[in-house]
Short mmCIF file of C-alpha atoms and ligand atoms in Angstrom, two decimals:
data_model
loop_
_atom_site.label_atom_id
_atom_site.label_comp_id
_atom_site.label_asym_id
_atom_site.label_seq_id
_atom_site.Cartn_x
_atom_site.Cartn_y
_atom_site.Cartn_z
CA MET A 69 4.41 17.29 10.36
CA SER A 70 4.98 17.71 6.67
CA LEU A 71 6.50 15.90 3.72
CA SER A 72 9.98 17.27 4.37
CA ALA A 73 9.83 16.39 8.07
CA ILE A 74 8.85 12.81 7.22
CA GLN A 75 11.55 12.58 4.56
CA SER A 76 14.20 13.58 7.05
CA ARG A 77 12.92 11.09 9.65
CA LEU A 78 12.96 8.46 6.90
CA LEU A 79 16.60 9.24 6.09
CA THR A 80 17.57 9.08 9.76
CA ALA A 81 15.83 5.72 10.15
CA CYS A 82 17.58 4.36 7.04
CA GLN A 83 20.92 5.53 8.38
CA ALA A 84 20.27 3.90 11.76
CA ALA A 85 19.38 0.64 10.01
CA GLY A 86 22.34 0.83 7.63
CA ARG A 87 19.98 0.94 4.67
CA ASP A 88 20.18 2.75 1.34
CA PRO A 89 17.15 5.11 1.16
CA ALA A 90 16.82 4.15 -2.51
CA THR A 91 15.51 0.76 -1.34
CA LEU A 92 12.51 2.43 0.27
CA THR A 93 9.37 3.95 -1.27
CA LEU A 94 7.39 6.52 0.70
CA ILE A 95 3.70 6.24 -0.19
CA ALA A 96 1.88 9.44 0.77
CA VAL A 97 -1.60 8.26 1.77
CA SER A 98 -4.00 10.91 0.51
CA LYS A 99 -7.37 9.24 1.18
CA VAL A 100 -10.10 11.73 2.18
CA GLN A 101 -7.61 14.60 2.32
CA PRO A 102 -8.70 17.95 0.88
CA LEU A 103 -7.37 18.51 -2.62
CA ASP A 104 -5.32 21.57 -1.64
CA ARG A 105 -3.23 19.42 0.73
CA VAL A 106 -2.66 16.83 -2.00
CA ARG A 107 -1.65 19.53 -4.47
CA ALA A 108 0.79 21.00 -1.94
CA VAL A 109 2.60 17.65 -1.67
CA LEU A 110 2.62 17.30 -5.49
CA ASP A 111 4.02 20.83 -5.70
CA GLU A 112 6.84 19.73 -3.40
CA GLY A 113 7.71 17.11 -6.03
CA HIS A 114 6.35 13.94 -4.44
CA ARG A 115 5.00 11.44 -6.99
CA VAL A 116 3.91 8.32 -5.07
CA PHE A 117 0.51 8.30 -3.38
CA GLY A 118 -1.82 5.82 -1.72
CA GLU A 119 -5.61 5.62 -1.78
CA ASN A 120 -8.16 3.41 -0.01
CA TYR A 121 -11.28 3.86 -2.10
CA VAL A 122 -11.47 3.14 -5.83
CA GLN A 123 -14.25 5.64 -6.46
CA GLU A 124 -12.49 8.47 -4.64
CA ALA A 125 -9.22 7.78 -6.45
CA ALA A 126 -10.98 7.61 -9.83
CA GLY A 127 -12.46 11.05 -9.19
CA LYS A 128 -9.12 12.61 -8.31
CA TRP A 129 -6.08 11.09 -10.03
CA PRO A 130 -6.89 11.26 -13.75
CA ASP A 131 -7.09 15.06 -13.48
CA LEU A 132 -4.06 15.36 -11.21
CA ARG A 133 -2.01 13.14 -13.52
CA ALA A 134 -3.04 15.27 -16.48
CA GLU A 135 -1.87 18.33 -14.59
CA PHE A 136 1.30 17.06 -12.84
CA GLY A 137 2.45 14.28 -15.16
CA PRO A 138 3.10 10.67 -14.19
CA VAL A 139 2.14 9.90 -10.58
CA GLN A 140 2.26 6.40 -9.08
CA VAL A 141 -0.94 5.66 -7.20
CA HIS A 142 -1.10 2.59 -4.94
CA MET A 143 -4.35 0.97 -3.81
CA ILE A 144 -4.01 0.18 -0.10
CA GLY A 145 -7.67 -0.32 0.91
CA PRO A 146 -9.90 -3.40 0.65
CA LEU A 147 -10.77 -4.13 -2.97
CA GLN A 148 -14.21 -5.41 -3.93
CA THR A 149 -14.17 -7.83 -6.84
CA ASN A 150 -16.71 -5.73 -8.74
CA LYS A 151 -14.30 -2.73 -8.60
CA ALA A 152 -11.29 -4.73 -9.74
CA LYS A 153 -11.47 -3.64 -13.38
CA LEU A 154 -11.61 0.04 -12.48
CA ALA A 155 -8.74 -0.58 -10.05
CA VAL A 156 -6.37 -2.27 -12.51
CA ASP A 157 -6.91 0.55 -15.00
CA LEU A 158 -6.17 3.22 -12.39
CA PHE A 159 -3.51 1.93 -9.98
CA ASP A 160 0.17 1.14 -10.41
CA ALA A 161 0.08 -1.29 -7.50
CA ILE A 162 -2.53 -3.05 -5.39
CA HIS A 163 -1.44 -3.90 -1.82
CA THR A 164 -4.58 -5.72 -0.76
CA LEU A 165 -4.80 -9.03 -2.60
CA ASP A 166 -6.39 -11.01 0.21
CA ARG A 167 -8.56 -13.84 -1.14
CA PRO A 168 -8.73 -16.48 -3.88
CA SER A 169 -11.74 -14.92 -5.67
CA LEU A 170 -9.85 -11.63 -6.07
CA ALA A 171 -6.75 -13.47 -7.31
CA THR A 172 -8.82 -15.22 -9.98
CA LYS A 173 -10.46 -11.94 -11.00
CA LEU A 174 -7.12 -10.12 -11.23
CA ALA A 175 -5.63 -12.99 -13.24
CA ASN A 176 -8.51 -12.84 -15.73
CA LEU A 177 -8.12 -9.07 -16.06
CA ALA A 178 -4.35 -9.39 -16.48
CA GLN A 179 -4.83 -11.85 -19.31
CA ALA A 180 -7.43 -9.68 -21.04
CA ARG A 181 -5.34 -6.49 -20.76
CA GLY A 182 -1.92 -8.06 -21.20
CA GLY A 183 -0.61 -6.73 -17.90
CA SER A 184 -1.32 -6.13 -14.25
CA PRO A 185 -0.41 -3.63 -11.58
CA ASP A 186 2.22 -4.84 -9.12
CA LEU A 187 0.57 -6.89 -6.40
CA PHE A 188 1.14 -7.27 -2.68
CA ILE A 189 -0.63 -9.95 -0.68
CA GLN A 190 -2.17 -8.68 2.54
CA ILE A 191 -1.42 -10.91 5.53
CA ASN A 192 -3.57 -10.70 8.67
CA THR A 193 -0.57 -11.10 11.00
CA GLY A 194 -2.69 -10.42 14.09
CA GLU A 195 -5.30 -12.97 13.01
CA GLU A 196 -7.98 -10.37 13.79
CA PRO A 197 -11.46 -11.58 12.77
CA GLN A 198 -12.60 -8.13 11.57
CA LYS A 199 -9.49 -7.50 9.49
CA ALA A 200 -8.87 -8.47 5.87
CA GLY A 201 -5.89 -10.52 4.86
CA VAL A 202 -4.69 -14.07 4.44
CA LEU A 203 -4.00 -15.87 7.73
CA PRO A 204 -0.29 -16.50 8.34
CA GLY A 205 -0.87 -20.26 8.25
CA ASP A 206 -2.42 -20.00 4.78
CA ALA A 207 0.15 -17.58 3.37
CA ASP A 208 2.56 -20.01 1.68
CA ALA A 209 -0.25 -21.81 -0.17
CA PHE A 210 -1.89 -18.54 -1.22
CA ILE A 211 1.39 -17.13 -2.54
CA ALA A 212 1.94 -20.34 -4.52
CA GLU A 213 -1.56 -20.12 -5.97
CA ALA A 214 -1.11 -16.47 -6.99
CA ARG A 215 2.14 -17.40 -8.72
CA ARG A 216 0.44 -20.30 -10.48
CA LEU A 217 -2.00 -17.73 -11.87
CA ASP A 218 1.00 -15.75 -13.21
CA LEU A 219 0.16 -12.74 -11.06
CA PRO A 220 3.02 -10.27 -10.53
CA VAL A 221 3.32 -10.70 -6.76
CA LYS A 222 6.00 -8.29 -5.54
CA GLY A 223 5.62 -8.70 -1.82
CA LEU A 224 3.47 -8.77 1.29
CA MET A 225 1.55 -6.14 3.23
CA CYS A 226 0.28 -5.97 6.80
CA ILE A 227 -1.59 -3.68 9.18
CA PRO A 228 -0.67 -4.67 12.75
CA PRO A 229 -3.38 -4.66 15.43
CA GLU A 230 -3.87 -1.19 16.89
CA ASP A 231 -3.42 -2.30 20.48
CA GLU A 232 -0.20 -4.25 20.04
CA PRO A 233 3.41 -3.27 19.38
CA SER A 234 4.11 -3.41 15.64
CA PRO A 235 7.65 -4.90 15.53
CA PRO A 236 6.64 -8.56 16.06
CA HIS A 237 4.13 -8.21 13.21
CA PHE A 238 6.72 -6.63 10.95
CA ALA A 239 9.14 -9.46 11.77
CA ALA A 240 6.47 -12.08 11.08
CA LEU A 241 5.67 -10.53 7.70
CA ALA A 242 9.36 -10.35 6.79
CA ALA A 243 9.81 -14.02 7.68
CA ILE A 244 6.91 -15.13 5.44
CA ALA A 245 8.28 -13.01 2.58
CA ALA A 246 11.82 -14.34 3.01
CA ARG A 247 10.83 -18.00 2.97
CA ASN A 248 8.77 -17.38 -0.18
CA GLY A 249 11.46 -15.38 -1.97
CA LEU A 250 9.47 -12.14 -2.02
CA ALA A 251 11.41 -8.86 -1.86
CA GLY A 252 8.61 -6.38 -1.18
CA LEU A 253 7.40 -5.47 2.31
CA SER A 254 4.58 -2.92 2.57
CA MET A 255 4.47 -2.06 6.27
CA GLY A 256 4.65 0.95 8.54
CA MET A 257 2.30 3.93 8.90
CA SER A 258 2.50 7.35 10.58
CA SER A 259 2.91 5.92 14.06
CA ASP A 260 5.41 3.14 13.36
CA PHE A 261 7.22 3.68 10.05
CA GLU A 262 10.63 3.97 11.67
CA ALA A 263 10.23 0.52 13.25
CA ALA A 264 9.10 -0.79 9.85
CA ILE A 265 12.22 0.60 8.20
CA ALA A 266 14.34 -1.13 10.83
CA ALA A 267 12.47 -4.38 10.06
CA GLY A 268 13.12 -4.12 6.30
CA ALA A 269 10.06 -2.33 4.86
CA THR A 270 10.37 -1.51 1.17
CA HIS A 271 7.12 0.53 1.09
CA ILE A 272 5.88 2.64 3.99
CA ARG A 273 2.36 4.08 3.90
CA VAL A 274 2.24 7.43 5.67
CA GLY A 275 -0.90 9.57 5.71
CA SER A 276 -1.71 11.83 8.63
CA ALA A 277 1.91 12.58 9.51
CA ILE A 278 2.30 14.16 6.06
CA PHE A 279 -1.12 15.68 5.40
CA GLY A 280 -2.53 16.25 8.88
CA ALA A 281 -5.47 14.51 10.52
CA ARG A 282 -8.14 13.10 8.23
CA THR A 283 -11.65 14.46 8.68
CA TYR A 284 -14.34 12.11 7.49
CA ALA A 285 -17.50 13.77 6.27
C1 PLP B 1314 -5.02 5.12 6.06
C2 PLP B 1314 -4.00 4.07 5.91
C3 PLP B 1314 -2.63 4.36 6.09
C4 PLP B 1314 -2.11 5.69 6.55
O1 PLP B 1314 -2.38 5.83 7.93
P1 PLP B 1314 -1.73 7.02 8.79
O2 PLP B 1314 -1.85 6.54 10.18
O3 PLP B 1314 -2.53 8.24 8.51
O4 PLP B 1314 -0.32 7.17 8.36
C5 PLP B 1314 -1.72 3.34 5.84
N1 PLP B 1314 -2.12 2.11 5.44
C6 PLP B 1314 -3.41 1.80 5.27
C7 PLP B 1314 -3.78 0.43 4.84
C8 PLP B 1314 -4.39 2.76 5.52
O5 PLP B 1314 -5.68 2.42 5.37
#
């Protein structure tokens, strides 16, 4: 696969769903990818990327932004509270607001800096014990609390369980967003982004299908 192959599948999926492709953001997930692959996708003109690790992103994107100009970088991995300051200075959006202590920390930082990256609240739709995210039953209260803190909550994010079909999880996330008046839906990865587009995703997070398999050192 490649960027152009994914873009054409994205357009086909939008057409099938009767959706305007302008309502959809493709986040190219570049975590642990070799720099030459990331540069190749930048050279093709793509300007929206996703990263999972604050430290890795901090070592990569300041230089790439200096070289290529403005690039949106979205944080899609778990965020430790002690990395929150680095994260708000680096990222345009954080998709993994998942607990009250992080909400408080981000609110304090937003007040001190006079602004915050766009935020998505991660929902653990599969209620998996090992996975981050707010439980579906706690979602409405958590969204209300984040709003009370004046956080710029744009939408919700989920990672469906690996061993289950994704569409019911996408539908569940969309239902929570709709009843809370949230427009953003960050859902869909390499293996299921077309189903996510059909279910109303506004942000799909596609890594290996664009860059090739990740090799962890
Ligand atoms: C790594 C990652 C992705 C991209 O996964 P692929 O299967 O390579 O497309 C998307 N979302 C999150 C949260 C990830 O950690």
